[in-house]
Short mmCIF file of C-alpha atoms in Angstrom, two decimals:
data_model
loop_
_atom_site.label_atom_id
_atom_site.label_comp_id
_atom_site.label_asym_id
_atom_site.label_seq_id
_atom_site.Cartn_x
_atom_site.Cartn_y
_atom_site.Cartn_z
CA UNK A 20 19.10 151.51 64.87
CA UNK A 21 17.86 151.23 61.30
CA UNK A 22 19.63 148.67 59.14
CA UNK A 23 19.14 148.05 55.42
CA UNK A 24 20.65 145.40 53.21
CA UNK A 25 19.90 143.51 50.05
CA UNK A 26 19.13 139.85 50.72
CA UNK A 27 18.95 137.68 47.60
CA UNK A 28 18.42 140.87 45.62
CA UNK A 29 15.51 142.14 47.73
CA UNK A 30 15.93 145.20 49.96
CA UNK A 31 15.25 144.51 53.64
CA UNK A 32 15.08 147.31 56.19
CA UNK A 33 14.38 146.96 59.90
CA UNK A 34 14.74 148.88 63.14
CA UNK A 35 16.83 146.62 65.34
CA UNK A 36 19.04 146.54 68.39
CA UNK A 37 22.75 146.95 67.55
CA UNK A 38 23.45 143.60 69.18
CA UNK A 39 21.34 141.64 66.70
CA UNK A 40 23.41 139.05 64.85
CA UNK A 41 23.10 138.79 61.09
CA UNK A 42 21.74 135.25 61.38
CA UNK A 43 18.82 136.51 63.48
CA UNK A 44 18.22 139.44 61.14
CA UNK A 45 17.98 137.00 58.23
CA UNK A 46 15.65 134.62 60.08
CA UNK A 47 13.48 137.07 62.03
CA UNK A 48 13.46 140.35 60.09
CA UNK A 49 13.79 139.01 56.56
CA UNK A 50 11.77 135.90 57.44
CA UNK A 51 14.20 133.59 55.65
CA UNK A 52 14.43 130.48 57.80
CA UNK A 53 16.67 128.47 55.49
CA UNK A 54 19.76 129.78 57.25
CA UNK A 55 20.20 127.85 60.48
CA UNK A 56 21.53 129.09 63.80
CA UNK A 57 23.90 126.80 65.64
CA UNK A 58 26.80 127.59 67.90
CA UNK A 59 27.26 131.39 68.15
CA UNK A 60 31.01 130.90 67.99
CA UNK A 61 31.79 130.35 64.28
CA UNK A 62 32.59 126.70 64.95
CA UNK A 63 29.68 124.81 63.40
CA UNK A 64 29.16 126.73 60.16
CA UNK A 65 25.46 126.07 59.62
CA UNK A 66 24.77 129.84 59.56
CA UNK A 67 27.15 130.42 56.63
CA UNK A 68 25.84 132.96 54.09
CA UNK A 69 27.56 135.31 51.64
CA UNK A 70 28.21 138.97 52.34
CA UNK A 71 29.35 140.83 49.23
CA UNK A 72 29.98 137.47 47.60
CA UNK A 73 32.20 136.10 50.39
CA UNK A 74 31.14 133.17 52.58
CA UNK A 75 30.88 134.26 56.23
CA UNK A 76 29.45 132.76 59.39
CA UNK A 77 26.46 134.95 60.12
CA UNK A 78 26.49 134.23 63.88
CA UNK A 79 29.70 136.21 64.18
CA UNK A 80 28.63 139.12 62.02
CA UNK A 81 26.37 141.83 63.41
CA UNK A 82 23.43 142.84 61.25
CA UNK A 83 24.78 146.37 61.73
CA UNK A 84 28.07 145.35 60.08
CA UNK A 85 26.12 144.15 57.03
CA UNK A 86 24.20 147.45 56.78
CA UNK A 87 24.44 148.60 53.16
CA UNK A 88 25.85 145.29 51.93
CA UNK A 89 24.66 142.45 49.69
CA UNK A 90 23.68 139.20 51.39
CA UNK A 91 22.96 135.87 49.71
CA UNK A 92 21.32 133.01 51.60
CA UNK A 93 20.51 129.42 50.73
CA UNK A 94 17.11 130.58 49.42
CA UNK A 95 19.02 132.51 46.75
CA UNK A 96 20.91 129.52 45.40
CA UNK A 97 18.19 128.22 43.12
CA UNK A 98 18.20 129.86 39.71
CA UNK A 99 15.64 130.37 36.96
CA UNK A 100 16.38 126.98 35.47
CA UNK A 101 16.22 124.99 38.68
CA UNK A 102 18.34 123.90 41.58
CA UNK A 103 21.98 124.85 41.81
CA UNK A 104 24.23 121.83 41.10
CA UNK A 105 25.35 121.73 44.74
CA UNK A 106 21.72 121.34 45.77
CA UNK A 107 21.20 118.65 43.13
CA UNK A 108 24.44 116.97 44.23
CA UNK A 109 23.16 116.66 47.79
CA UNK A 110 20.06 114.92 46.40
CA UNK A 111 22.01 112.66 44.05
CA UNK A 112 24.56 111.59 46.68
CA UNK A 113 22.34 111.62 49.76
CA UNK A 114 24.42 114.42 51.25
CA UNK A 115 22.14 115.06 54.21
CA UNK A 116 20.21 113.25 56.88
CA UNK A 117 18.74 115.63 59.46
CA UNK A 118 19.53 118.64 57.29
CA UNK A 119 20.64 121.00 60.05
CA UNK A 120 24.11 121.63 58.63
CA UNK A 121 22.94 121.66 55.00
CA UNK A 122 22.39 125.40 54.37
CA UNK A 123 25.92 126.19 55.54
CA UNK A 124 27.34 123.27 53.60
CA UNK A 125 25.60 124.43 50.42
CA UNK A 126 26.66 128.06 50.73
CA UNK A 127 30.26 127.15 51.51
CA UNK A 128 30.35 124.56 48.73
CA UNK A 129 29.00 126.90 46.04
CA UNK A 130 31.38 129.67 47.11
CA UNK A 131 34.31 127.26 47.13
CA UNK A 132 33.49 125.73 43.73
CA UNK A 133 33.23 129.19 42.19
CA UNK A 134 36.88 129.70 43.18
CA UNK A 135 38.12 126.16 42.65
CA UNK A 136 35.92 124.51 39.99
CA UNK A 137 37.83 121.19 39.87
CA UNK A 138 38.87 120.41 43.44
CA UNK A 139 40.27 117.16 44.76
CA UNK A 140 38.32 115.43 47.51
CA UNK A 141 41.01 116.51 50.00
CA UNK A 142 40.52 120.13 48.95
CA UNK A 143 36.76 119.72 49.41
CA UNK A 144 37.33 118.36 52.91
CA UNK A 145 39.59 121.29 53.78
CA UNK A 146 37.03 123.74 52.37
CA UNK A 147 34.21 122.36 54.54
CA UNK A 148 36.36 121.91 57.65
CA UNK A 149 34.47 124.82 59.19
CA UNK A 150 31.14 123.04 58.76
CA UNK A 151 30.12 120.38 61.27
CA UNK A 152 27.81 117.50 60.35
CA UNK A 153 26.82 115.00 63.03
CA UNK A 154 24.88 112.63 60.77
CA UNK A 155 26.66 111.71 57.60
CA UNK A 156 30.30 111.18 58.49
CA UNK A 157 30.97 113.66 55.67
CA UNK A 158 31.60 111.09 52.94
CA UNK A 159 28.33 111.72 51.13
CA UNK A 160 28.74 115.47 51.51
CA UNK A 161 32.18 115.33 49.90
CA UNK A 162 30.71 113.14 47.15
CA UNK A 163 27.85 115.62 46.67
CA UNK A 164 30.20 118.58 46.27
CA UNK A 165 32.35 116.52 43.93
CA UNK A 166 29.21 115.71 41.91
CA UNK A 167 28.47 119.43 41.71
CA UNK A 168 32.01 120.12 40.49
CA UNK A 169 31.39 117.70 37.63
CA UNK A 170 28.11 119.43 36.77
CA UNK A 171 28.96 123.12 36.35
CA UNK A 172 26.05 125.41 36.98
CA UNK A 173 24.32 127.29 34.24
CA UNK A 174 22.58 129.79 36.51
CA UNK A 175 24.48 132.92 37.35
CA UNK A 176 24.29 133.59 41.08
CA UNK A 177 26.17 136.66 42.19
CA UNK A 178 26.77 138.37 45.50
CA UNK B 5 20.07 137.84 71.66
CA UNK B 6 23.37 136.79 73.13
CA UNK B 7 25.59 139.88 73.39
CA UNK B 8 24.93 142.49 76.04
CA UNK B 9 23.51 145.74 74.66
CA UNK B 10 25.96 148.21 73.19
CA UNK B 11 26.07 151.19 70.87
CA UNK B 12 27.39 150.60 67.37
CA UNK B 13 29.39 153.22 65.49
CA UNK B 14 30.80 152.83 62.00
CA UNK B 15 33.88 155.01 61.64
CA UNK B 16 34.64 156.45 58.20
CA UNK B 17 38.21 157.48 59.00
CA UNK B 18 41.03 156.82 61.46
CA UNK B 19 40.47 160.26 63.00
CA UNK B 20 36.77 159.55 63.53
CA UNK B 21 37.53 156.14 65.04
CA UNK B 22 39.94 157.65 67.56
CA UNK B 23 37.59 160.45 68.54
CA UNK B 24 34.79 157.86 68.99
CA UNK B 25 37.07 155.79 71.23
CA UNK B 26 37.85 158.87 73.31
CA UNK B 27 34.17 159.79 73.46
CA UNK B 28 32.95 156.30 74.39
CA UNK B 29 35.69 155.63 76.91
CA UNK B 30 37.44 152.61 78.36
CA UNK B 31 34.53 150.18 78.03
CA UNK B 32 34.32 150.67 74.29
CA UNK B 33 36.03 148.31 71.88
CA UNK B 34 37.30 148.45 68.34
CA UNK B 35 35.45 146.06 66.02
CA UNK B 36 37.53 144.71 63.13
CA UNK B 37 36.36 141.48 61.48
CA UNK B 38 34.76 140.35 64.72
CA UNK B 39 35.86 136.73 64.41
CA UNK B 40 37.24 136.62 67.96
CA UNK B 41 35.37 139.49 69.58
CA UNK B 42 31.85 138.47 68.56
CA UNK B 43 32.10 134.89 69.86
CA UNK B 44 33.39 136.35 73.14
CA UNK B 45 30.47 138.78 73.21
CA UNK B 46 27.99 136.02 72.36
CA UNK B 47 29.23 134.20 75.45
CA UNK B 48 29.36 137.50 77.37
CA UNK B 49 33.01 136.97 78.12
CA UNK B 50 33.34 140.45 76.63
CA UNK B 51 30.75 143.12 77.40
CA UNK B 52 31.78 146.33 75.67
CA UNK B 53 29.36 149.24 75.96
CA UNK B 54 30.20 150.54 72.49
CA UNK B 55 31.70 149.05 69.34
CA UNK B 56 33.65 151.22 66.90
CA UNK B 57 33.56 149.39 63.56
CA UNK B 58 36.73 150.26 61.63
CA UNK B 59 36.44 147.61 58.90
CA UNK B 60 35.03 150.12 56.42
CA UNK B 61 38.06 152.45 56.59
CA UNK B 62 39.72 151.97 53.20
CA UNK B 63 42.99 153.54 54.36
CA UNK B 64 43.48 150.58 56.72
CA UNK B 65 43.34 147.96 53.96
CA UNK B 66 45.95 146.63 51.60
CA UNK B 67 49.55 145.55 51.19
CA UNK B 68 52.30 147.98 50.18
CA UNK B 69 55.95 147.34 49.66
CA UNK B 70 59.26 149.14 49.94
CA UNK B 71 62.62 147.52 49.14
CA UNK B 72 63.07 146.74 52.84
CA UNK B 73 59.55 146.26 54.23
CA UNK B 74 56.10 144.83 53.60
CA UNK B 75 53.43 147.01 55.17
CA UNK B 76 50.02 145.48 55.75
CA UNK B 77 47.04 147.62 56.69
CA UNK B 78 45.32 146.40 59.84
CA UNK B 79 41.95 145.75 58.17
CA UNK B 80 43.45 143.52 55.49
CA UNK B 81 41.57 140.23 55.67
CA UNK B 82 43.26 136.85 56.12
CA UNK B 83 42.01 135.60 52.75
CA UNK B 84 43.57 138.57 50.93
CA UNK B 85 46.90 137.60 52.47
CA UNK B 86 46.39 133.91 51.71
CA UNK B 87 45.87 134.84 48.05
CA UNK B 88 48.53 137.57 47.94
CA UNK B 89 51.35 137.44 45.43
CA UNK B 90 54.10 138.97 47.55
CA UNK B 91 57.34 137.42 46.29
CA UNK B 92 60.20 135.90 48.23
CA UNK B 93 60.40 134.00 51.52
CA UNK B 94 58.36 136.65 53.37
CA UNK B 95 55.52 136.27 50.87
CA UNK B 96 55.61 132.53 51.47
CA UNK B 97 55.42 133.08 55.24
CA UNK B 98 52.46 135.45 54.83
CA UNK B 99 50.53 132.94 52.70
CA UNK B 100 51.34 129.97 54.93
CA UNK B 101 50.33 131.91 58.04
CA UNK B 102 47.09 133.23 56.56
CA UNK B 103 46.05 129.83 55.25
CA UNK B 104 46.16 128.37 58.75
CA UNK B 105 43.85 130.93 60.37
CA UNK B 106 40.50 129.33 61.25
CA UNK B 107 38.26 128.10 58.44
CA UNK B 108 37.61 129.60 55.01
CA UNK B 109 34.43 131.49 56.05
CA UNK B 110 36.44 132.97 58.95
CA UNK B 111 39.35 134.01 56.73
CA UNK B 112 37.00 135.98 54.47
CA UNK B 113 36.08 138.14 57.44
CA UNK B 114 38.87 138.23 60.03
CA UNK B 115 41.71 140.76 59.76
CA UNK B 116 45.42 140.73 60.53
CA UNK B 117 45.09 143.79 62.77
CA UNK B 118 42.20 142.32 64.70
CA UNK B 119 44.20 139.18 65.27
CA UNK B 120 47.29 141.08 66.47
CA UNK B 121 45.23 143.28 68.79
CA UNK B 122 43.50 140.19 70.21
CA UNK B 123 46.94 138.82 71.23
CA UNK B 124 46.04 135.13 71.38
CA UNK B 125 49.29 133.22 72.08
CA UNK B 126 48.46 130.58 69.45
CA UNK B 127 47.54 133.07 66.71
CA UNK B 128 49.46 132.74 63.46
CA UNK B 129 49.85 136.51 63.07
CA UNK B 130 51.16 136.87 66.62
CA UNK B 131 53.64 134.09 65.83
CA UNK B 132 54.78 135.69 62.59
CA UNK B 133 55.05 139.16 64.13
CA UNK B 134 57.15 137.75 66.99
CA UNK B 135 59.29 135.67 64.62
CA UNK B 136 60.22 138.72 62.55
CA UNK B 137 59.95 141.26 65.38
CA UNK B 138 57.51 143.15 63.18
CA UNK B 139 56.73 146.80 63.84
CA UNK B 140 53.16 147.62 64.79
CA UNK B 141 51.87 151.14 64.03
CA UNK B 142 49.38 152.45 66.56
CA UNK B 143 47.52 155.74 66.45
CA UNK B 144 45.68 157.49 69.25
CA UNK B 145 44.84 160.97 70.49
CA UNK B 146 48.50 161.42 71.46
CA UNK B 147 49.67 160.67 67.93
CA UNK B 148 51.21 157.81 65.97
CA UNK B 149 53.75 155.43 67.48
CA UNK B 150 55.51 152.29 66.39
CA UNK B 151 56.00 149.37 68.74
CA UNK B 152 58.17 146.32 68.04
CA UNK B 153 56.42 142.98 68.48
CA UNK B 154 58.49 141.99 71.51
CA UNK B 155 57.08 145.03 73.35
CA UNK B 156 53.64 144.91 71.75
CA UNK B 157 52.44 141.54 73.08
CA UNK B 158 52.17 141.76 76.86
CA UNK B 159 50.29 138.62 77.91
CA UNK B 160 47.11 136.67 77.09
CA UNK B 161 44.74 138.99 75.18
CA UNK B 162 46.75 142.04 76.28
CA UNK B 163 48.90 144.35 74.17
CA UNK B 164 50.77 147.60 74.70
CA UNK B 165 47.84 149.52 73.14
CA UNK B 166 45.77 151.92 75.22
CA UNK B 167 41.97 151.76 74.96
CA UNK B 168 41.85 154.89 72.79
CA UNK B 169 44.46 153.69 70.30
CA UNK B 170 43.86 152.01 66.95
CA UNK B 171 46.13 149.49 65.25
CA UNK B 172 46.96 151.02 61.85
CA UNK B 173 49.38 148.63 60.18
CA UNK B 174 52.10 146.06 60.71
CA UNK B 175 55.45 146.08 58.94
CA UNK B 176 57.39 142.92 58.21
CA UNK B 177 60.95 143.02 56.84
CA UNK B 178 61.56 141.72 53.32
CA UNK B 179 63.63 138.53 53.41
CA UNK B 180 66.26 137.95 50.71
CA UNK B 181 66.12 134.80 48.60
CA UNK B 182 68.77 132.99 50.67
CA UNK B 183 66.30 132.67 53.56
CA UNK B 184 64.43 129.46 54.23
CA UNK B 185 61.10 129.62 56.04
CA UNK B 186 58.51 127.21 57.41
CA UNK B 187 55.31 127.01 59.43
CA UNK B 188 54.39 123.85 61.34
CA UNK B 189 51.33 123.40 63.49
CA UNK B 190 49.56 120.60 65.27
CA UNK B 191 45.79 120.74 65.70
CA UNK B 192 43.16 118.03 66.01
CA UNK B 193 41.19 119.31 63.01
CA UNK B 194 41.98 121.64 60.12
CA UNK B 195 41.16 125.18 61.21
CA UNK B 196 41.24 124.58 64.95
CA UNK B 197 43.57 126.62 67.12
CA UNK B 198 47.02 125.07 67.03
CA UNK B 199 47.91 123.17 70.20
CA UNK B 200 51.50 124.07 69.34
CA UNK B 201 52.72 126.11 66.38
CA UNK B 202 56.29 126.70 65.22
CA UNK B 203 57.54 129.23 62.70
CA UNK B 204 61.11 129.54 61.55
CA UNK B 205 63.25 131.62 59.23
CA UNK B 206 67.00 131.42 58.68
CA UNK B 207 69.47 132.24 55.94
CA UNK B 208 72.07 129.91 54.51
CA UNK B 209 75.28 131.62 53.36
CA UNK B 210 78.29 129.64 52.14
CA UNK B 211 76.72 126.48 53.50
CA UNK B 212 76.17 127.73 57.06
CA UNK B 213 73.15 129.09 58.92
CA UNK B 214 72.85 132.78 59.82
CA UNK B 215 70.09 134.81 61.51
CA UNK B 216 68.15 131.75 62.72
CA UNK B 217 64.72 132.57 64.13
CA UNK B 218 62.27 130.20 65.81
CA UNK B 219 58.94 131.30 67.29
CA UNK B 220 56.59 129.03 69.22
CA UNK B 221 52.90 129.59 69.89
CA UNK B 222 50.56 127.82 72.29
CA UNK B 223 52.98 127.13 75.14
CA UNK B 224 52.91 130.36 77.16
CA UNK B 225 50.95 133.58 77.72
CA UNK B 226 52.36 134.95 74.47
CA UNK B 227 54.40 133.74 71.54
CA UNK B 228 58.03 133.06 72.49
CA UNK B 229 61.28 133.14 70.57
CA UNK B 230 63.43 130.08 71.29
CA UNK B 231 66.73 131.93 71.70
CA UNK B 232 68.86 129.00 72.91
CA UNK B 233 67.82 126.81 69.99
CA UNK B 234 68.43 129.76 67.66
CA UNK B 235 71.94 130.33 69.09
CA UNK B 236 72.78 126.66 68.66
CA UNK B 237 72.18 126.97 64.91
CA UNK B 238 74.34 130.03 64.23
CA UNK B 239 77.25 129.15 61.94
CA UNK B 240 76.18 125.50 61.70
CA UNK B 241 75.51 123.55 58.53
CA UNK B 242 71.83 122.93 57.72
CA UNK B 243 71.93 119.20 58.44
CA UNK B 244 69.35 116.86 59.95
CA UNK B 245 71.69 116.31 62.88
CA UNK B 246 72.01 120.01 63.68
CA UNK B 247 68.25 120.50 63.28
CA UNK B 248 67.56 117.62 65.67
CA UNK B 249 69.96 119.08 68.24
CA UNK B 250 68.26 122.47 68.01
CA UNK B 251 64.83 120.81 68.36
CA UNK B 252 65.92 119.07 71.56
CA UNK B 253 67.18 122.39 72.96
CA UNK B 254 63.88 124.02 71.91
CA UNK B 255 61.91 121.47 73.91
CA UNK B 256 63.90 122.38 77.02
CA UNK B 257 63.20 126.09 76.60
CA UNK B 258 59.44 125.86 77.05
CA UNK B 259 57.44 125.28 80.19
CA UNK B 260 53.84 124.75 79.03
CA UNK B 261 50.90 124.10 81.31
CA UNK B 262 48.77 120.99 80.94
CA UNK B 263 45.18 121.36 79.76
CA UNK B 264 42.41 119.32 78.15
CA UNK B 265 44.61 118.69 75.12
CA UNK B 266 47.20 116.87 77.20
CA UNK B 267 49.86 117.13 79.90
CA UNK B 268 52.86 119.49 79.65
CA UNK B 269 55.05 116.67 78.28
CA UNK B 270 52.72 116.39 75.26
CA UNK B 271 53.25 120.01 74.32
CA UNK B 272 57.00 119.75 74.91
CA UNK B 273 57.14 116.73 72.60
CA UNK B 274 55.23 118.71 70.00
CA UNK B 275 57.71 121.59 70.29
CA UNK B 276 60.56 119.19 69.58
CA UNK B 277 58.86 117.40 66.70
CA UNK B 278 57.51 120.52 65.04
CA UNK B 279 60.77 122.45 65.43
CA UNK B 280 62.70 119.65 63.77
CA UNK B 281 60.13 119.38 60.97
CA UNK B 282 60.07 123.13 60.44
CA UNK B 283 63.86 123.44 60.27
CA UNK B 284 64.29 120.41 58.02
CA UNK B 285 61.38 121.32 55.77
CA UNK B 286 62.14 125.02 55.48
CA UNK B 287 62.42 126.36 51.96
CA UNK B 288 62.52 129.66 50.14
#
């Protein structure tokens, strides 16, 4: 079947099998390898992207379900005037080691901060409870998101 | 690719969805938010030959209210309910239930109707529907029918719906301001399935309890009402002592199996502790 969607503002169209997951469409058909593929069960969260501005786990969304919709991936976080504050926060606070969980962490964090700009650290932990990191023990990730909350972004990233 | 091959159809209306279900037959499946179905398909625990995507049918989305009922369209997403502004104790129950479903990026996608149709015995929506004996509207080629929750949930992952029927909406009763409500769950991590979940609602009139309801999830093949514990509360004062007595009775009403989370005694202890906490912590 033919599927078309906007990914980071660019139209992407491909002829795919109906069973193709959105995460594979993003990686294979759009060629955007920033989004990682982990568990296939919505447990690990590394595949998190936005569909129509809402954070979703792209291993449990079919590409066909996203047909005609707007998708934003980690490649779309950076704005004209540089890195998004959540990206900068992960640098400042050493919020990653191996980096496998990072794209999902970043996309969930940005989405969350857009809705709750001044969260407590407990609220940050709850917000990323669907994202698994096996390296950091989470402390630096929570610190990184907190850093981003204290440095509001100037870029406008939508959908 | 993990799922077995299937044909994908996006239905634009309820009528189209039903005719697609009839056309594609018993091995087809309705696709709502996909947050339970797609993981099962990725593991090939489910192998439908066709998916009928109903998430784009606008008529199935939204919350509407009458003086007596709150009607929620089946494709209303968990996050919409978590952020809803429905007033009164029922609104509080809706928000508390929604906020405990999975993780945030699951709640943006999953739907109340998908969850009810999936009939997982530890699902928050199955608990709330059983607690309030909500009415589920189902439409198929033989017309529209309404089924009360106690008849709707049959067993694990099985409801009273036929393969060619679509879940349209669920109706919860409005609760007056003299009701107290609570949700209590125990899980190892935020967002995990509850090992045991308890929901309660009861009114307090002239200092005594009326219409006590307690539902428990995670201890049987479907959500149960704890009728003996409920009966023990009727006409009693809302005191710690009476709540503790009811919690002890509640523990004796369940017969859970042991699993990797722990032996049956662990779940029974949780039923007692969570029932007491729910009753004592209930508020409007």
